[in-house]
XYZ file of C-alpha atoms in Angstrom:
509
model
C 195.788 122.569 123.321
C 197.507 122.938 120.352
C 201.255 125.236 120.260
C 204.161 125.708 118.658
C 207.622 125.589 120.542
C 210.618 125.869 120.020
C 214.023 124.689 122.265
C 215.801 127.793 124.423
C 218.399 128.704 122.392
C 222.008 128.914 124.737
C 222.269 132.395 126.091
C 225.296 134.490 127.308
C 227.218 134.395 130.651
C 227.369 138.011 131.923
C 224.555 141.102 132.940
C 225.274 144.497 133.522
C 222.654 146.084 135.709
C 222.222 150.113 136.785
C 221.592 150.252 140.145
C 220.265 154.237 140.913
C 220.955 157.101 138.952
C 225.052 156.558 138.839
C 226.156 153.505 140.608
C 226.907 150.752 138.376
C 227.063 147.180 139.696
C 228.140 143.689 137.686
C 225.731 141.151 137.767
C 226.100 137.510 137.110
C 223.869 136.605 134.400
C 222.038 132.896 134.387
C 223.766 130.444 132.778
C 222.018 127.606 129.955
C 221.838 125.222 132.956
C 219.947 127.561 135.450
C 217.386 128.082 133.032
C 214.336 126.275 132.545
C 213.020 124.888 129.627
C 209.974 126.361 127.823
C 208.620 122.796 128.111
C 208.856 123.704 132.209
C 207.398 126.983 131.845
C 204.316 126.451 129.486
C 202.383 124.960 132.191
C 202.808 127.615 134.209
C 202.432 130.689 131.460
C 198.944 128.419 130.913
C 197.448 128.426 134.069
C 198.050 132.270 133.713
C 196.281 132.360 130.794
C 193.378 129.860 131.700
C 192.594 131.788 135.637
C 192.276 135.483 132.940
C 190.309 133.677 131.116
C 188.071 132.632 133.070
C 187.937 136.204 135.464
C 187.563 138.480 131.897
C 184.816 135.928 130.690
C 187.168 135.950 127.332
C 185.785 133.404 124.881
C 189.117 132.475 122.825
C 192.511 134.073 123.392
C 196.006 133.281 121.948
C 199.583 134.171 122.860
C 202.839 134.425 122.313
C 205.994 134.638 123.515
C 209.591 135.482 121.344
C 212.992 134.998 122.656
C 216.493 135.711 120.340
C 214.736 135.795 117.568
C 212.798 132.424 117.745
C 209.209 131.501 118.387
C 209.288 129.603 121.761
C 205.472 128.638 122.275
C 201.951 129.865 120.845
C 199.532 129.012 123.277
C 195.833 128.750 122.171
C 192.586 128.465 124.380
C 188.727 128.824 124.013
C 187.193 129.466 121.133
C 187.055 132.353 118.473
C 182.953 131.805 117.795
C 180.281 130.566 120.502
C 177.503 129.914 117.529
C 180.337 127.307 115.514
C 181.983 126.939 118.695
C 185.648 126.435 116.471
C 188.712 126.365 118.232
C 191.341 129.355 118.212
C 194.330 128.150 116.271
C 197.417 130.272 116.051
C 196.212 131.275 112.624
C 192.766 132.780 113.904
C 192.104 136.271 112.831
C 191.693 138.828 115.877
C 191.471 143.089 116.255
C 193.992 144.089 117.953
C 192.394 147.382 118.254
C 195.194 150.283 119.359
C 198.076 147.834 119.101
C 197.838 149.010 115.238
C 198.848 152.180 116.413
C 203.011 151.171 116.099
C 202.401 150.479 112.404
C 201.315 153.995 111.955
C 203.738 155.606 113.510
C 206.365 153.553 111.815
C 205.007 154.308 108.587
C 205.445 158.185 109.369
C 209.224 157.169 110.204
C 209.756 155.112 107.154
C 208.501 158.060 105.282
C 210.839 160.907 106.813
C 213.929 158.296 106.709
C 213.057 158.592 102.758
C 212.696 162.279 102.704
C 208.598 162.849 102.391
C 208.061 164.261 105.477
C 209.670 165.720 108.903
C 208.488 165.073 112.384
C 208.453 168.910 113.763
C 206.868 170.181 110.592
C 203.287 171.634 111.235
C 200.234 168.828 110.512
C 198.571 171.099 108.359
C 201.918 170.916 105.863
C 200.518 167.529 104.656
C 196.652 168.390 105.862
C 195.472 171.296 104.198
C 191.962 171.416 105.848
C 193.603 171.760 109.486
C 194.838 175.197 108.005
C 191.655 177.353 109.102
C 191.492 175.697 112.851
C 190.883 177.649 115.835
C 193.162 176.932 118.130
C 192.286 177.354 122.359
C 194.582 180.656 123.276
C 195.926 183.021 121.121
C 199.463 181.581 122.079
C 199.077 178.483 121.064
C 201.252 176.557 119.135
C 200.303 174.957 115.696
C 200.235 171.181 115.733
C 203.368 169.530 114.795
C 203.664 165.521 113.435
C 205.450 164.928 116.159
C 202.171 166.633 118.727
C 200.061 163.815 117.143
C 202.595 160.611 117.568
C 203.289 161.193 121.298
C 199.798 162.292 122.324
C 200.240 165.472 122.979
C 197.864 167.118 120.369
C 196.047 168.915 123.023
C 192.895 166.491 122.039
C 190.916 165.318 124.471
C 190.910 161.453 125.462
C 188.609 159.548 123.119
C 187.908 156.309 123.963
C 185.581 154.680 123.808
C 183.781 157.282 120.894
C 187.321 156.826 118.693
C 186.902 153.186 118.464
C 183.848 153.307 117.077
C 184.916 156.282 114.190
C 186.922 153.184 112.627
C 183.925 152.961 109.946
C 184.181 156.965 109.392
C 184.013 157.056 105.850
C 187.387 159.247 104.252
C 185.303 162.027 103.165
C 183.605 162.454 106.456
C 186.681 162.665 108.424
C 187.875 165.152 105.289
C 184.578 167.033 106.425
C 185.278 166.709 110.309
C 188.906 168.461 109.734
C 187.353 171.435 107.462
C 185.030 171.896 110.465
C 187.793 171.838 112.784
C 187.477 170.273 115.788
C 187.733 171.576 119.701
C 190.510 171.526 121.894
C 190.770 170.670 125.533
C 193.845 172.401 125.966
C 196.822 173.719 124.184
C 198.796 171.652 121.898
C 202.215 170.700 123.784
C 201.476 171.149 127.324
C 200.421 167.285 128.855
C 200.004 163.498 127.408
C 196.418 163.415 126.720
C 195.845 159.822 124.621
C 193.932 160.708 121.163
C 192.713 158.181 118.922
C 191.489 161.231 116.501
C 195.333 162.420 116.383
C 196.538 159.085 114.933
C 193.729 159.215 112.777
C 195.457 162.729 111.316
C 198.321 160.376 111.395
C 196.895 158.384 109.053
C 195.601 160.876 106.713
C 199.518 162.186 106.750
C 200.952 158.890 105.513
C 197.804 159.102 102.722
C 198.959 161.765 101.587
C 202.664 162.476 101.516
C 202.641 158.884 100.164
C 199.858 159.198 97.593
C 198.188 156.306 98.311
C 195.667 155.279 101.271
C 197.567 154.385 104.149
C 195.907 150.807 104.414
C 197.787 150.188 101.489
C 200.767 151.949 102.515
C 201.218 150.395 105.119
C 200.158 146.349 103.976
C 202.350 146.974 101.370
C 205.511 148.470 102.135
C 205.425 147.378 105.983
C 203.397 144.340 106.511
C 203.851 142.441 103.257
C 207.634 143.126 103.427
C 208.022 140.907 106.971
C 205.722 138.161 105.294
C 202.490 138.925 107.288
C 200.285 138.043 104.534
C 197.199 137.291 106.933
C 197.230 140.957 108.465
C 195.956 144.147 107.368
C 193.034 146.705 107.590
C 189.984 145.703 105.911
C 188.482 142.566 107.569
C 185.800 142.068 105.064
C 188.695 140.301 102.389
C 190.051 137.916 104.717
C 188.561 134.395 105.507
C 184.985 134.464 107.594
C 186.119 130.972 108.859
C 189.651 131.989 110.607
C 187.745 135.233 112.132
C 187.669 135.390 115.960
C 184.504 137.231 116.501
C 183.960 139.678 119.134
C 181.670 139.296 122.108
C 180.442 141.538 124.709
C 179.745 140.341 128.116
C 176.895 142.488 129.757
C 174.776 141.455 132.383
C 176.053 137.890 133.020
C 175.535 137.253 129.331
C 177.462 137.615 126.059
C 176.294 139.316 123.578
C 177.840 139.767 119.819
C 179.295 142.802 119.037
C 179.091 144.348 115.829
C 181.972 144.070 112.819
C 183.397 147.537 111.930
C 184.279 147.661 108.283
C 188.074 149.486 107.005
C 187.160 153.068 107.502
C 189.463 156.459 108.208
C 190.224 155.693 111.845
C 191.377 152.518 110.908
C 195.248 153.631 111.207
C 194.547 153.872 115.414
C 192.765 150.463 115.712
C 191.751 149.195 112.684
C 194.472 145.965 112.329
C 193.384 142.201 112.098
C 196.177 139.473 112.421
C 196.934 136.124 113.848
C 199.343 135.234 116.220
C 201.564 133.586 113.641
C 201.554 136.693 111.898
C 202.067 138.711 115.118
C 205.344 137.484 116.434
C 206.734 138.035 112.631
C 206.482 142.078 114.107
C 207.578 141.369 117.697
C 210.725 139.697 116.017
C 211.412 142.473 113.334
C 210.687 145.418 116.497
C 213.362 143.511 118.947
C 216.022 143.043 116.113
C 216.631 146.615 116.462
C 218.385 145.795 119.666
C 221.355 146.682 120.174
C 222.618 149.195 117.214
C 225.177 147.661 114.592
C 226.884 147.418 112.039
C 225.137 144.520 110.346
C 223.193 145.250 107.102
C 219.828 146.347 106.997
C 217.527 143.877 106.563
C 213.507 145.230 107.294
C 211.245 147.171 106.018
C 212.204 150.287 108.120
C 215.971 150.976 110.075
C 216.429 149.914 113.082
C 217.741 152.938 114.164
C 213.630 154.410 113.135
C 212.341 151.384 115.548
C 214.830 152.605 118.031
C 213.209 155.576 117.901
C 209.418 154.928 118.604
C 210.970 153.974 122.611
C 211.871 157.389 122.779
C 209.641 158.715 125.327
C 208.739 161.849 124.228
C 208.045 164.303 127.757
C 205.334 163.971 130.770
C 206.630 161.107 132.312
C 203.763 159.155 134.394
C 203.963 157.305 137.599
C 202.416 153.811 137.189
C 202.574 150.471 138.831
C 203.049 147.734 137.048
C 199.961 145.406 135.641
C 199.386 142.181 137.157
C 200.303 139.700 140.383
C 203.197 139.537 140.694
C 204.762 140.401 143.653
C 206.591 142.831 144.851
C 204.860 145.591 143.188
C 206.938 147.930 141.154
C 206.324 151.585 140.079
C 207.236 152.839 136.856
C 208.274 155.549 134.955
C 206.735 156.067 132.150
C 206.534 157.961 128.907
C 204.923 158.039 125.337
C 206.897 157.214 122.937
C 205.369 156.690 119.259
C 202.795 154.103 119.483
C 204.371 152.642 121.802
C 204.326 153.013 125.967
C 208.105 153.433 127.005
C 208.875 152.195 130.993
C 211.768 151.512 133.058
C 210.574 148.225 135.175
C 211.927 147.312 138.424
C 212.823 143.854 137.658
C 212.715 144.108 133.630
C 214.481 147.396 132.646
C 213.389 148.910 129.549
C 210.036 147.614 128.542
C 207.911 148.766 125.484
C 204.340 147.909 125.415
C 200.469 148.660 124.101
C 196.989 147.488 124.886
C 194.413 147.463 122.690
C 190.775 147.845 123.374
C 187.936 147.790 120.911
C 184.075 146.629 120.693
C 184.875 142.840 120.887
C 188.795 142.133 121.333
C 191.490 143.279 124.183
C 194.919 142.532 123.589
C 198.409 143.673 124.897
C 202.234 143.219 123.747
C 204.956 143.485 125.959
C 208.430 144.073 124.542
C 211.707 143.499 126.463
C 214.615 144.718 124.511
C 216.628 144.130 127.340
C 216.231 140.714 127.031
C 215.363 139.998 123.636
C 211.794 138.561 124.808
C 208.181 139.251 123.227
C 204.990 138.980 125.001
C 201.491 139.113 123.396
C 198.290 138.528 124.014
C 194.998 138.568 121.460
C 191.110 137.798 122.931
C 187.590 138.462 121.633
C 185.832 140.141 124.341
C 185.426 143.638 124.861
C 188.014 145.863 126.152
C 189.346 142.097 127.806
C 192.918 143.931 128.809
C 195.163 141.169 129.448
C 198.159 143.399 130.275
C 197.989 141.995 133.845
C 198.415 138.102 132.253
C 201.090 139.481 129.587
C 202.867 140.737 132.707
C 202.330 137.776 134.979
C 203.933 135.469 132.215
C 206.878 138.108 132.012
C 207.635 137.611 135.782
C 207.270 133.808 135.175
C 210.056 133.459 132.820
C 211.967 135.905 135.014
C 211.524 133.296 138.149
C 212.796 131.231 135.061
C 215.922 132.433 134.632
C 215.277 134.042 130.854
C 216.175 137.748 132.092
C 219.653 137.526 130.824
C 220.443 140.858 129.983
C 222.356 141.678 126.774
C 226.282 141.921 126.962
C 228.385 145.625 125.490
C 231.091 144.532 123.669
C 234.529 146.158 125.638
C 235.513 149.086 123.596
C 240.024 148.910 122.847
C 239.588 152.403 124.520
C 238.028 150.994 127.572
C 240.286 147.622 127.774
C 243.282 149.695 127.763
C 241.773 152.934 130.380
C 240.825 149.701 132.644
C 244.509 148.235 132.298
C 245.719 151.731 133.317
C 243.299 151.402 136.302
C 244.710 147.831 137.172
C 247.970 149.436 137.358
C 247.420 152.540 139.397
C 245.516 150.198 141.954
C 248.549 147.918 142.138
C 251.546 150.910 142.120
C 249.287 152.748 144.769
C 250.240 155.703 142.903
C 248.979 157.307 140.294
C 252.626 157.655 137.803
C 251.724 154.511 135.957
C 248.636 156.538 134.664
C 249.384 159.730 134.839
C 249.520 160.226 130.578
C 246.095 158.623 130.664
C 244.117 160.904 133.292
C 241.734 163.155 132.305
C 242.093 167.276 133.068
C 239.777 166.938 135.674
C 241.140 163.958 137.479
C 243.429 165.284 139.946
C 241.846 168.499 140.394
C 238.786 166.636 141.955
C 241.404 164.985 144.113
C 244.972 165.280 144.893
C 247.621 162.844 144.289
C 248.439 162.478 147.874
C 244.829 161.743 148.639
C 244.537 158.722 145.412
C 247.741 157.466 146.805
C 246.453 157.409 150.349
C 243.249 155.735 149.187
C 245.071 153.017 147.656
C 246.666 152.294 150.560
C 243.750 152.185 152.199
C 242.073 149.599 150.510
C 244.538 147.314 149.806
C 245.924 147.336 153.678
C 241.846 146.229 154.031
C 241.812 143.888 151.333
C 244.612 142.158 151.313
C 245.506 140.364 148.108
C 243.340 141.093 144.993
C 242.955 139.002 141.551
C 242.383 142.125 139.275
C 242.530 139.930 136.476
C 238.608 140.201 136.082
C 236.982 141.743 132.801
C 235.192 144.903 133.078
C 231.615 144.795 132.131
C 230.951 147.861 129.867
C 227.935 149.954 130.489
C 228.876 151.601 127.251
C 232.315 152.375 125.132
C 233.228 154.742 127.798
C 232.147 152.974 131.141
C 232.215 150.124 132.491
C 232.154 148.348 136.098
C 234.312 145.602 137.649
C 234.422 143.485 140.808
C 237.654 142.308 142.235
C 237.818 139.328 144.406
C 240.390 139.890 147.274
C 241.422 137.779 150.570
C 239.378 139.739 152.735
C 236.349 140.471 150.892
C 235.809 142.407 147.167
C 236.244 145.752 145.749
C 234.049 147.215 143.400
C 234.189 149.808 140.803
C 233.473 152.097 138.108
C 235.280 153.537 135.524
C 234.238 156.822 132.998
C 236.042 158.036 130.576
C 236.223 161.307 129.404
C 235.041 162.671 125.942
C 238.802 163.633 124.571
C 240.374 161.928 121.812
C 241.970 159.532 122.622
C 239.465 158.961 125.721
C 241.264 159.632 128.765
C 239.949 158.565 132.529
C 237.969 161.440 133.961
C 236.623 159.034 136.802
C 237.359 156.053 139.172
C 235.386 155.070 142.134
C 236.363 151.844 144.790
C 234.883 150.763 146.754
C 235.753 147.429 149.663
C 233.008 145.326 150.762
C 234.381 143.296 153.594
């Protein structure tokens, strides 16, 4: 099976996890030497792969996963023709059908970050023919850009008839938005997923950019992170490297029809190969975290940043896959992208992609600086549940180490104050440093009666340990003592310079 790997790079020491809505709790991040090897995991990640496989009756299928920045293993299985019967290599050619969906919407940021466009305009600014639509109620808003990128258009669901628009020639889709088309409900009132309103999308970065958004978006996106194998029209690239998509219907597979470059193409119209693929996943996770480091991409970070902003009607789902236990998450639309908080991951970003012929999925884990994809050539094939199953792998792994927030000088010396108090048991040595509400939400007799408290429980305690910031203004600490630990948080208030508006201990025995 051939792959490309690459050794774990080391990793840092510490993890600061939220645990609820305001408790905040220091982990212990994995060390270099309690993780495993790719080498180790691969097997595993494979079998994954291989028992999908062989459920989804996928033909061919490659994958990927990213970590710091750093390819750490293409896997390849199957075969991406059953006439030829040729191998997938990581340089076959696959749809990844609504997964193009991300490089539309960062196109529309890349063109209001230079000044051609803003998101809460109304569509029909840059797409005259939507001027003369009928909307459902006489109250209804007007479309805005930003309606269309988080699905809430008030369109109804299209798939499966929007995948097969992709070969809608321009000037029938210019006809179809003359016409107008019907509503299923206002615009602005629910998530309601529209292939037809990143279609509009598309016509948007046409024209405020003046050119079609195929070459828009190969040129000033795709070509500018070296991805010279992807793009829109599959017609150009080699027949040879092309996975080709299969149906299987009644214990059979059947070939599915090629759909040329056409005006849906900007929801699902993208072919690429995986060694094209995690040249994306790489330039999306070095967003994470914000900095002061040059820019370096085709589009700020601070714009990718932005596509994981889940933009209203959060969803409850559960997590795809095996793995066990099952999580529920909340979940949101962000801009081509599905934002969720995971039980065992934290933030995740992800898409699937269905079309006539392919299914594919990418998993993002900013959290953790990992990148999981998946790309196979069998209709509506959804490996989500595998992308997520090799997630949990490299969590049993030991890869989920967290990212570390740099202690801000305001926190260092707010935690020192702290440190002090705690040792005193009274508040004078920080009584400059407290915030206006500090000891109106409790007295001075009560802080110095609470200190007392838990040291007379403690007993000796090395406060000598770091905080772990949560942010330039919080942060959370564990003290070892003789008879058992106390934990805390500290949050600062917004006053210049920060002052400590909040300081909760607590003694585990």
């Amino acid at each position: 099976m051939p792959k490309i790997s690459a050794a774990a790079p080391a990793v840092l020491l510490a993890l600061l996890c939220m645990a609820g809505l305001l408790s905040i709790e220091p982990t212990v991040r994995a060390t270099a030497d309690e993780q495993e090897p790719i080498g180790a995991v691969v097997p595993r990640v494979d079998a994954i792969v291989q028992h999908y496989m062989q459920d989804a009756h996928v033909p061919g299928l490659t994958y990927g996963i990213i970590r710091h920045g750093r390819v750490e293993h293409i896997g390849v299985m199957g075969v991406q023709d059953l006439e030829a019967r040729r191998p997938v290599t990581p340089t076959t050619l696959f749809r990844i059908a609504s997964m193009s969906k991300a490089f539309t919407a960062l196109a529309i940021l890349k063109l209001r970050d230079d000044g051609k466009l803003t998101l809460d305009a109304l569509a029909e600014t840059y797409v005259p023919e939507m001027r003369g639509w009928t909307y459902p109620t006489k109250d209804s808003p007007r479309l805005r850009v930003r309606d269309l990128l988080s699905h809430a258009g008030g369109f109804v669901t299209d798939d499966p008839w929007g995948d097969r628009q992709t070969v809608l020639p321009e000037a029938d889709f210019t006809r179809m938005l003359r016409d107008g088309v019907p509503f299923t409900r206002a615009p602005g009132m629910a998530y309601e997923y529209s292939n037809f309103g990143f279609a509009l999308l598309g016509r948007i970065v046409t024209n405020v950019s003046g050119m079609p958004f195929k070459d828009y978006i190969e040129g000033n996106i795709m070509r500018q992170l070296g991805m010279s194998d992807t793009g829109y029209d599959i017609t150009v690239s080699p027949s040879d490297r092309r996975a080709l998509g299969y149906r299987w219907e009644n214990g059979a597979f059947s070939r599915e029809p090629d759909m040329v470059h056409g005006a849906f193409g900007s929801m699902g119209g993208v072919q690429t190969t995986a060694t094209d693929y995690v040249k994306w996943v790489t330039f999306l996770l070095s967003a994470w975290p914000p900095r002061d480091d040059a820019e370096s991409g085709p589009a700020r970070r601070a714009s990718v940043r932005e596509m994981a902003q889940g933009l209203n009607f959060p969803q409850r789902v559960q997590r795809p896959g095996l793995s066990t236990p099952a999580c529920t998450q909340a979940m949101t639309y962000g801009m081509g992208l599905r934002i969720a908080q995971d039980c065992d991951a934290g933030l995740t970003l992800a898409h699937g992609g269905g079309y006539p012929g392919y299914g594919s999925y990418v998993l993002l884990l900013p959290d953790h600086d990992i990148g999981i994809f998946a790309f196979a050539n069998r209709t509506y094939a959804g490996p989500s549940g595998a992308v997520w199953d090799i997630a949990m792998e490299l969590k049993k792994a030991g890869w989920f180490t967290g990212r570390t927030m740099p202690v801000s000088p305001a926190l260092t010396r707010m935690y020192d104050t702290a440190r002090s108090m705690f040792a005193a048991r009274r508040i004078d040595p920080g009584r400059a440093s407290l915030a206006q509400n500090f000891l109106m939400d409790r007295s001075e007799a009560n802080w110095q009666a609470e200190f007392d408290r838990l040291s007379n429980q403690a007993g000796t305690c090395r406060t000598e340990t770091p905080i772990v910031a949560s942010g330039a203004l919080s942060g959370a600490f564990s003290w070892a003592c003789d008879r058992g630990t106390i934990s805390g948080e500290l949050l600062l208030a917004p006053t210049n310079p920060p002052s400590i508006q909040s300081l909760t201990l607590r003694f585990v025995p």
